Coordinates of C-alpha atoms and ligand atoms in Angstrom, one line a residue:
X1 CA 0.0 0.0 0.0
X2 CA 1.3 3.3 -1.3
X3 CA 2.3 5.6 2.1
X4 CA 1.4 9.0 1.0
X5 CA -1.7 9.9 -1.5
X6 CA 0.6 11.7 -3.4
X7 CA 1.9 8.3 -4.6
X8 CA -1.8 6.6 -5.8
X9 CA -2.1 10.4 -7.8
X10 CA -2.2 9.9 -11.9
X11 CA 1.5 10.0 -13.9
X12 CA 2.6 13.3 -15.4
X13 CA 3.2 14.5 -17.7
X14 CA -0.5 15.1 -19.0
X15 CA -0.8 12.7 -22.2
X16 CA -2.2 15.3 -24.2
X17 CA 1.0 17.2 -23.3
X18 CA 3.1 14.0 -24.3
X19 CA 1.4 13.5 -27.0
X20 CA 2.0 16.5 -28.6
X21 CA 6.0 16.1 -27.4
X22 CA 5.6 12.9 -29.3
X23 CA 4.6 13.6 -33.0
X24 CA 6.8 16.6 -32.8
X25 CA 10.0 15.1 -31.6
X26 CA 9.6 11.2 -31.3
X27 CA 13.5 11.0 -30.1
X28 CA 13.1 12.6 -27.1
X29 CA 9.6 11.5 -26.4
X30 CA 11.2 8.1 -26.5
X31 CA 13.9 9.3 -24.0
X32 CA 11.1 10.1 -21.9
X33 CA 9.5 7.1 -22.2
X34 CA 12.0 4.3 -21.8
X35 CA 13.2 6.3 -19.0
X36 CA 9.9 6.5 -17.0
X37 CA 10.1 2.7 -17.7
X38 CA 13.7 2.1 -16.4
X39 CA 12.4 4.0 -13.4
X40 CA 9.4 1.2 -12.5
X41 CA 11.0 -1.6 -13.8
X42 CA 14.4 -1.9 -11.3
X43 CA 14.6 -0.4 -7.5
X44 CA 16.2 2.6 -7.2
X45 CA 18.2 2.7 -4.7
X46 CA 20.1 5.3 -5.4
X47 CA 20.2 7.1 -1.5
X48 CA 20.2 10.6 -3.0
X49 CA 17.1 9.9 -5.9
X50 CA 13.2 9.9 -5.4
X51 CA 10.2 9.9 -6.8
X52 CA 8.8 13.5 -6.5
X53 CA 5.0 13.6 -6.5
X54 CA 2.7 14.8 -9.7
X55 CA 1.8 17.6 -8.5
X56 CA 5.4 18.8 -8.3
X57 CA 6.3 16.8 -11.7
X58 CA 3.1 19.6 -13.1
X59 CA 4.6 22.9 -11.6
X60 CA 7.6 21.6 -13.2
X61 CA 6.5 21.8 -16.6
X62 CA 4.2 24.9 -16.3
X63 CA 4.8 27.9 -18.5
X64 CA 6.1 29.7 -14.6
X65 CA 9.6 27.9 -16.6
X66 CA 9.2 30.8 -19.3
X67 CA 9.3 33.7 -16.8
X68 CA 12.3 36.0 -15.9
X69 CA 13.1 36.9 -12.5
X70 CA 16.1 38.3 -11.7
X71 CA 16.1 39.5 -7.7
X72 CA 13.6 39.1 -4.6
X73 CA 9.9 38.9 -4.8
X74 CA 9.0 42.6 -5.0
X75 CA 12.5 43.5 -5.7
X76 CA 12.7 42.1 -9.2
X77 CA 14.6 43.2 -12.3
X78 CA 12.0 42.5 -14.1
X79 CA 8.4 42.7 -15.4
X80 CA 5.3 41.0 -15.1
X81 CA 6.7 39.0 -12.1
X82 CA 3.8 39.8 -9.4
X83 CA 2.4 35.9 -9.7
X84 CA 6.0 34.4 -9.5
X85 CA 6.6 36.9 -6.6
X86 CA 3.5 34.8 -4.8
X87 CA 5.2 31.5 -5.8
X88 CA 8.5 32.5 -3.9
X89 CA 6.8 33.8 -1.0
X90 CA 4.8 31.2 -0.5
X91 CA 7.7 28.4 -0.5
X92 CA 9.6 31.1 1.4
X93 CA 6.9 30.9 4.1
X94 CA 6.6 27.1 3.7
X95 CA 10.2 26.3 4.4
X96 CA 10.6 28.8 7.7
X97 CA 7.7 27.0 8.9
X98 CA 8.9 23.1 8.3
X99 CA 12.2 23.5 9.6
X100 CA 12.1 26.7 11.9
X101 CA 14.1 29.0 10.4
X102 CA 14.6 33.1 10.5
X103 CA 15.0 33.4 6.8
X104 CA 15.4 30.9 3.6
X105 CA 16.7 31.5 -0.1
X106 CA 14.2 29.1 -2.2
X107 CA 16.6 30.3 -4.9
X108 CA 19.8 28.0 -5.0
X109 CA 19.4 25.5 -8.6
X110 CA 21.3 23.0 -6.9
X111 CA 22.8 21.3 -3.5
X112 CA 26.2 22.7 -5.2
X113 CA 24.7 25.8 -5.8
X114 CA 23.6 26.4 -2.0
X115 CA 27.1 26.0 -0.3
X116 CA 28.7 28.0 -2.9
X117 CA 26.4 31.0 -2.0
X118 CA 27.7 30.3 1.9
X119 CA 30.6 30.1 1.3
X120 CA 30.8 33.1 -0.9
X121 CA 28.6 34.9 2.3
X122 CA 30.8 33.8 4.8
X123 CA 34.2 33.0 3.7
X124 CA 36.9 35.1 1.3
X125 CA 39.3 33.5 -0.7
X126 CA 42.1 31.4 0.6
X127 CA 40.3 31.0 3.8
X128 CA 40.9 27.7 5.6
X129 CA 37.4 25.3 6.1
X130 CA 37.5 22.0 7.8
X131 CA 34.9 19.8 6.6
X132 CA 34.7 15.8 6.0
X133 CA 37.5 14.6 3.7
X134 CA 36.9 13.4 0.2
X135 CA 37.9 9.6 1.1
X136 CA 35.5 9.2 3.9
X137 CA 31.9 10.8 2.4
X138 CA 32.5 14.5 1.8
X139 CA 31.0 16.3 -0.7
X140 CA 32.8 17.7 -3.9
X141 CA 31.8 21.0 -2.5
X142 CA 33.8 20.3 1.0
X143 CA 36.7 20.6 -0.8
X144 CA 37.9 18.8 -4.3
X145 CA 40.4 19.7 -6.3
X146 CA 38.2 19.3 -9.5
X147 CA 35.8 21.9 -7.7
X148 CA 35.7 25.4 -7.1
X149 CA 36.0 24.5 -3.4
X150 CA 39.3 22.6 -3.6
X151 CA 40.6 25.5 -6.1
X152 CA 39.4 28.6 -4.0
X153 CA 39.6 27.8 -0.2
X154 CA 42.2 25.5 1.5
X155 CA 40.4 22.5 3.2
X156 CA 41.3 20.4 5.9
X157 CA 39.6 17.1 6.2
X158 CA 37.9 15.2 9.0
X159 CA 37.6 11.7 8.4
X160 CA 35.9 8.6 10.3
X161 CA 37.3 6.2 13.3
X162 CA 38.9 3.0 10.5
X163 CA 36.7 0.5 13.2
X164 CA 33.7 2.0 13.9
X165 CA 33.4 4.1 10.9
X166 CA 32.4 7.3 13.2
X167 CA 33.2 10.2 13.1
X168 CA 35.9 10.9 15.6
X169 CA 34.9 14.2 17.1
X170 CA 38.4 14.4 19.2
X171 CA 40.1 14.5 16.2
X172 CA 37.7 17.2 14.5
X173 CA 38.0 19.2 18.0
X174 CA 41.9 18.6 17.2
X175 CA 41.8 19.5 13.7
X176 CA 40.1 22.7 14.5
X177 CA 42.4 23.7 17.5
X178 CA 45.5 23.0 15.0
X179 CA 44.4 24.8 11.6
X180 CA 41.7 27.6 13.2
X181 CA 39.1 27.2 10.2
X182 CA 37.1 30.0 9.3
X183 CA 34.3 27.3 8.9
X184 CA 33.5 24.2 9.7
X185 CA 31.3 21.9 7.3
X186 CA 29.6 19.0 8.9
X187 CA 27.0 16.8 6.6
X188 CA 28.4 14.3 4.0
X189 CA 27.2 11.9 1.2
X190 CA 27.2 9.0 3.2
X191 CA 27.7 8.9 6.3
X192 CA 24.6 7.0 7.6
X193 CA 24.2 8.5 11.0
X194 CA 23.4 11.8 12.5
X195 CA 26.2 14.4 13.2
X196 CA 26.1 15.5 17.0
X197 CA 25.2 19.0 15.6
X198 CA 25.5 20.3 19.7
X199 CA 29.3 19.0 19.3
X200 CA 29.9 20.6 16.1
X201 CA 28.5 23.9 17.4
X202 CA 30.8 23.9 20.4
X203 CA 33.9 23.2 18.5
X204 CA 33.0 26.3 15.9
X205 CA 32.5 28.7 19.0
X206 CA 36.0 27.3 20.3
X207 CA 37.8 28.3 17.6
X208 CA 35.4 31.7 16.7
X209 CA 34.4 29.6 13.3
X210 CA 30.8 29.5 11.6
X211 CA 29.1 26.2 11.7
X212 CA 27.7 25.3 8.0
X213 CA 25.6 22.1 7.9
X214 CA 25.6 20.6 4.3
X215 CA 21.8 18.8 5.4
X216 CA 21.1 17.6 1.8
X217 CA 20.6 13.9 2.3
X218 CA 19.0 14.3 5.9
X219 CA 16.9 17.6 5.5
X220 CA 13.6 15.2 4.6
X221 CA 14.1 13.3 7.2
X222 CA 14.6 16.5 9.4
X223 CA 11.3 17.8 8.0
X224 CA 9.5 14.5 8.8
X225 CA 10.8 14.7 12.2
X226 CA 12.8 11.5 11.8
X227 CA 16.2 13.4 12.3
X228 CA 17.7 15.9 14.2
X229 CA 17.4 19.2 13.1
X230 CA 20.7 21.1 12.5
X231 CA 18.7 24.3 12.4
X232 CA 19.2 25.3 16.1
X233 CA 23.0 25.0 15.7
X234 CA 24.0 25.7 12.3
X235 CA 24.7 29.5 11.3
X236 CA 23.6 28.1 7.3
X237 CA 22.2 25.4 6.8
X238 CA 22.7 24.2 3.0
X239 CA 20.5 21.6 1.6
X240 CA 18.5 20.2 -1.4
X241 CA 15.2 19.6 -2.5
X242 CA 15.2 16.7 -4.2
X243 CA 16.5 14.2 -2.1
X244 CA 14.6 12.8 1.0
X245 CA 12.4 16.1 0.6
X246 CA 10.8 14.2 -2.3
X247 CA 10.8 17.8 -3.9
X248 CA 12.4 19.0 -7.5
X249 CA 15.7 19.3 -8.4
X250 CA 17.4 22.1 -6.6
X251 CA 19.1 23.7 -3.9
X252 CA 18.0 26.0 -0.5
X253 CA 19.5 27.9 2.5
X254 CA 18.3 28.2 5.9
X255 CA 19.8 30.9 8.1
X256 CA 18.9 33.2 10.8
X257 CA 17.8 36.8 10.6
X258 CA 21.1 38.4 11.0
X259 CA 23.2 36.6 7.8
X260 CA 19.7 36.9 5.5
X261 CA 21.1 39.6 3.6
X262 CA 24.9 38.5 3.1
X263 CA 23.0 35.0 1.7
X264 CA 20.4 36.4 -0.3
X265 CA 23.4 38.8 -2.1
X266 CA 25.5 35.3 -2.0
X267 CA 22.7 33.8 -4.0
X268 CA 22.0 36.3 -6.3
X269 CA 23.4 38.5 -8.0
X270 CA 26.8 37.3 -7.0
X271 CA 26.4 33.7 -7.9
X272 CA 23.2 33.1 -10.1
X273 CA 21.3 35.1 -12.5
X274 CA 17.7 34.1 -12.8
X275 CA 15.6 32.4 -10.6
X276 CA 14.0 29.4 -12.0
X277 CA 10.3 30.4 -11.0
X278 CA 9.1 26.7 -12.5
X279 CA 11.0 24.6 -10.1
X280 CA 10.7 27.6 -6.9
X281 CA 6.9 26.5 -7.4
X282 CA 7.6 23.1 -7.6
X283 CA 9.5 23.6 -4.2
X284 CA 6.6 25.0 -2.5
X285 CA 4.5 22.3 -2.9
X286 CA 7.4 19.8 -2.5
X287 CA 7.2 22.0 1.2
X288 CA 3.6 21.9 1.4
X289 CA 3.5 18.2 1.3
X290 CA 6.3 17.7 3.4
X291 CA 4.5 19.8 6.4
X292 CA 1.5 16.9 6.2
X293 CA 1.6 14.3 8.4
X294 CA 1.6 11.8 6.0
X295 CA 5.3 12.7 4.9
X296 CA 5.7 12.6 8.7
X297 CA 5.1 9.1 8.7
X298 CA 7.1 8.9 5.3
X299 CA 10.1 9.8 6.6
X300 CA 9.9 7.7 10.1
X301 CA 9.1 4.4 7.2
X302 CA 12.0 5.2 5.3
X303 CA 14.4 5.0 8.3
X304 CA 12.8 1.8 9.8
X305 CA 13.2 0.4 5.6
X306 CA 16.6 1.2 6.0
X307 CA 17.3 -0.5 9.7
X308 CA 15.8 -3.6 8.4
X309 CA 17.9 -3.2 5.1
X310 CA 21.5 -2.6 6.6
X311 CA 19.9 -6.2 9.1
X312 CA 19.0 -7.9 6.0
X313 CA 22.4 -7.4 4.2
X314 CA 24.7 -7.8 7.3
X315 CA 22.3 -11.5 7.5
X316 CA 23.6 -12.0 3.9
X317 CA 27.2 -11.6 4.9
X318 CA 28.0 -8.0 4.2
X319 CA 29.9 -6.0 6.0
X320 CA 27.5 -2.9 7.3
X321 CA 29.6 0.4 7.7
X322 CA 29.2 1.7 11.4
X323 CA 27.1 -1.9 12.5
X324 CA 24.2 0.1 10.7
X325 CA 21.8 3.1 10.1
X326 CA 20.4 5.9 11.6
X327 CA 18.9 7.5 8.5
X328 CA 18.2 6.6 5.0
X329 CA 21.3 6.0 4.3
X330 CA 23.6 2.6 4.3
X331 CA 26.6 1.6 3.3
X332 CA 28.1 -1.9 2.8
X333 CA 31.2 -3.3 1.9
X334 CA 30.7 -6.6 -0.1
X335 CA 34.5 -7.9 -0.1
X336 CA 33.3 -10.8 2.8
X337 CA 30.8 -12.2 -0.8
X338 CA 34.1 -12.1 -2.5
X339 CA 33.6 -9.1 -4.9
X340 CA 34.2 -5.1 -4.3
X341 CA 32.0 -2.5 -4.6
X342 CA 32.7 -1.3 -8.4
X343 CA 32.3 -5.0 -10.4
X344 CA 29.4 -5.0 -7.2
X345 CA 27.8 -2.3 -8.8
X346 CA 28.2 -3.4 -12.4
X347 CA 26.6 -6.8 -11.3
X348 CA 23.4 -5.2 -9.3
X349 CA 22.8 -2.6 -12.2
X350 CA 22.4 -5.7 -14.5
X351 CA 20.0 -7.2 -12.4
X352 CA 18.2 -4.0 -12.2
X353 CA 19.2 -2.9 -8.5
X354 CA 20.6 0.6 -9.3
X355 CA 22.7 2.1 -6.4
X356 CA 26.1 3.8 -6.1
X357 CA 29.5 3.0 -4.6
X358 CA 31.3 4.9 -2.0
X359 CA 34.3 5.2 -0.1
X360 CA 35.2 2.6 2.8
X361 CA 36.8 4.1 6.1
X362 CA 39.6 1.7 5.3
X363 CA 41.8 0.7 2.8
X364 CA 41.4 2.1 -0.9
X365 CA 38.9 -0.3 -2.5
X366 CA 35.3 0.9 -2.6
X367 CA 31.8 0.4 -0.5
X368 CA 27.9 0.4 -2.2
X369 CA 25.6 3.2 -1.0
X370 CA 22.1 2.4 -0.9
X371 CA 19.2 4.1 0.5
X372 CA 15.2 3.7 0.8
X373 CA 13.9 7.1 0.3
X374 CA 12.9 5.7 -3.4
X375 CA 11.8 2.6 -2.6
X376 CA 9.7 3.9 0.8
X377 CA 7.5 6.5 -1.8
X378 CA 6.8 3.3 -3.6
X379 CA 5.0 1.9 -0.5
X380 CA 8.0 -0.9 -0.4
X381 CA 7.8 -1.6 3.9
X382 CA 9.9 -3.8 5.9
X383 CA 8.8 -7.2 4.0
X384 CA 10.3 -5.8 0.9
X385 CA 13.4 -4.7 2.3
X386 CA 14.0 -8.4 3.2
X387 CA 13.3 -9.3 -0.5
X388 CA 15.7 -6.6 -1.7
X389 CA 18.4 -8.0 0.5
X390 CA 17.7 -11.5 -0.8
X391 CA 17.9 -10.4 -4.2
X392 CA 21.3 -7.8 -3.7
X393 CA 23.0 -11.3 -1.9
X394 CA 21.9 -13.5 -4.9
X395 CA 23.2 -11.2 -7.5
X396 CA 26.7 -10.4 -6.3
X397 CA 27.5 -13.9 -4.8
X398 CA 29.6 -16.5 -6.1
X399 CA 31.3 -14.9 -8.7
X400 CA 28.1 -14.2 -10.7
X401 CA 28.4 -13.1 -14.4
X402 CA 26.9 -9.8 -15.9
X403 CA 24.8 -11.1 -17.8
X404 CA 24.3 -15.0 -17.2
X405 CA 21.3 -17.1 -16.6
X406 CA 21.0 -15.7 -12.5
X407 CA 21.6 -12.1 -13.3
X408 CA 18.7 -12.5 -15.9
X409 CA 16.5 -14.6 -12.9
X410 CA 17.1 -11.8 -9.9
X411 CA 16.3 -8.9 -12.6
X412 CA 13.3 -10.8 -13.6
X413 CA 12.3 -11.0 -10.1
X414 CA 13.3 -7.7 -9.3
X415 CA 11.1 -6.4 -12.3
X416 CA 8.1 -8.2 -10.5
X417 CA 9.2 -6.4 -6.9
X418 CA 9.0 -3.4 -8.5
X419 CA 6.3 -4.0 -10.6
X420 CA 4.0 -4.3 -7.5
X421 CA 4.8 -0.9 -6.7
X422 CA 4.5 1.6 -9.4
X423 CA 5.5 5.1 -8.5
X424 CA 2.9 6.7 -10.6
X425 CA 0.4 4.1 -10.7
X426 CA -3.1 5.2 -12.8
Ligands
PLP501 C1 23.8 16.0 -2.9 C2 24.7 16.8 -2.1 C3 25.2 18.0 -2.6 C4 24.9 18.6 -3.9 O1 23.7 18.6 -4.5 P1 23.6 18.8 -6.1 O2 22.2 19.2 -6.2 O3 24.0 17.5 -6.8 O4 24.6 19.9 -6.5 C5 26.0 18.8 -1.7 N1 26.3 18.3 -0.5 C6 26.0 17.1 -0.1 C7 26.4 16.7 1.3 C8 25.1 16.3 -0.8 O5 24.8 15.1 -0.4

């Protein structure tokens, strides 16, 4: 049974829409297609993916995506933009109210987007930020060398206890003492438990640096009330919309009253031009249905999902990184089923079980990341995530061939799984 009514809603986009995409350019309209398939047909279990409702899939592809805006709602550099102004105010208001916050900026078009707008409000060039390192779940944006991070601001990296796989908050309280950061960065792509926000905070005060949480993967959760909120202790909090939020693709910013202006400025002009009005819509209803109690419960299934998961797979033999989950999030290492995480990937995307790899607290080879924020909108509850395990073990155990006769049984299976759950059913 589908958990929220926004899941039993009809598919977008409207067939007399796609229809129209269709005799005019059949290519993509086959894109589109085939795609929508690939989506029901496997489990995606790719922790930072979704399925965002209709209703946000429709304010999406409205004609709010031909409209200009360049500034603030009633500050605009434009035109004709009193209606869009609405839209902004109203996912403005939305957002304060789900997560608590003095001021928000609706305006960021990605995760990415977000923290380089804080970092551009609170930091100047060559400054020093201590956030989680590459190898052990940061972000690009905490610091690569291939990003503007890595290129403009000199990063020293936390990483995670090699046995436990926690984070080690002696050494980050160490760290900080040694190098005096101007800011301190604590949210990651993997890590599948909560940051002690309170002991984050304290450390920044320490050493007189801001506190930026990079929330996107647990913000949903946060809104469901199924995580800690870093909120409270965070002087920005960066996040995205499309992840657990369920909401488009895109990027916000949470801060208190006295930074609202330095971010806003950070956002635009000095980063982006236009806001995209389509998908600022888009987020306030994302918001709206994430302040229902219905996501509420949402976000509690998708952690219990993933608890039962990380059991199922440790019972399968896999290693579990930190014994386990506290989020949506869980990583495994699956060298004790005699294979690592790359070929482990290549093997599970054949059978139709789409997830990612990720670094490993030890050593150089690589983990899988998995989550259930997907699979959870789907309605998939703790019975599934049994089956899932069953079907991950069978597909990268003993030495199984891309390909062969058992990848081709657990996809066919995994195509009936999945087929019991549509994610736009109608
Ligand atoms: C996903 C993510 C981002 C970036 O989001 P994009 O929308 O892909 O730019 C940034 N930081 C963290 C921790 C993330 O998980």
């Amino acid at each position: 049974m589908p958990v929220t009514a926004a899941a039993t809603a009809a598919p977008a986009p409207a067939p007399a829409d796609f229809e129209a995409l269709r005799r005019q350019d059949p290519r993509i309209a086959e894109v589109i297609l085939g795609e929508t398939a690939r989506q029901a047909e496997g489990l995606q279990l790719i922790a930072a993916e979704n399925f965002t409702s209709p209703a946000v899939l429709a304010a999406l592809g409205s004609p709010l995506a031909n409209k200009y805006a360049e500034g603030y709602p009633g500050a605009r550099h434009h035109g004709g933009c009193e209606l869009v102004d609405a839209a902004e105010r109203i996912a403005v208001e939305r957002v304060k109210d789900l997560f608590g916050a003095e001021h928000a900026n609706v305006q960021p078009h990605s995760g990415s987007s977000a923290v380089l707008a804080a970092y551009a409000a609170l930091l100047r060039p060559g400054d020093t930020v201590l956030a989680m390192g590459l190898a052990y779940g940061g972000h690009l944006t905490h610091g690569s060398p291939s990003n503007f991070s890595g290129r403009w601001f000199d990063f020293v990296g936390y990483g995670v206890d090699a046995e436990s796989g926690l984070i080690n908050y002696d050494e980050v309280d160490a760290l900080a003492h040694r190098d005096r950061p101007k800011a301190i960065v604590c949210g990651s792509i993997s890590y599948p438990r909560h940051p002690d926000y309170a002991v984050f905070r304290e450390i920044a005060d320490e050493v007189g640096a801001c506190l930026i949480a990079d929330a996107a993967h647990p913000i949903g959760l946060v809104a469901g009330g199924a995580a800690p909120s870093p909120v409270p202790y965070a002087d920005v909090v960066c996040a995205t919309t499309h992840k657990v939020l369920r909401g488009p693709r895109g990027g916000m910013i949470l801060c208190g009253a006295d930074l609202a202006e330095r971010i806003d400025r950070a956002v635009f002009p000095f980063s982006q031009g236009g806001a995209q009005m389509h998908t600022i819509a888009a987020k306030a209803v994302a918001f709206g249905e994430a302040a229902t109690p219905a996501f509420g419960e949402y976000a509690h299934q998708v952690v219990a999902n993933a608890r039962v998961l990380a059991d199922a797979l440790a019972a399968e033999g896999l290693e579990v990184l930190t014994g386990g989950t506290d989020t949506h999030l869980i990583g495994v290492d699956p060298a004790p089923l005699g294979v690592d995480g790359r070929s482990a990937r290549g093997r599970l995307a054949a059978a139709g079980l789409v997830l990612d790899t990720c670094a490993l607290p030890y050593g150089d080879g690589r983990g899988i990341r998995l989550g259930t924020a997907a699979v959870t909108t789907q309605g998939m509850g703790e019975a599934e995530m049994g089956r899932i395990a069953t079907l991950f073990a069978k597909a990268v155990r003993d030495g199984a061939e891309e390909g062969g006769e058992l990848i081709g049984k657990v996809r066919a299976e995994v195509r009936e799984l999945a087929g019991r759950f549509p994610p736009y059913p109608g």
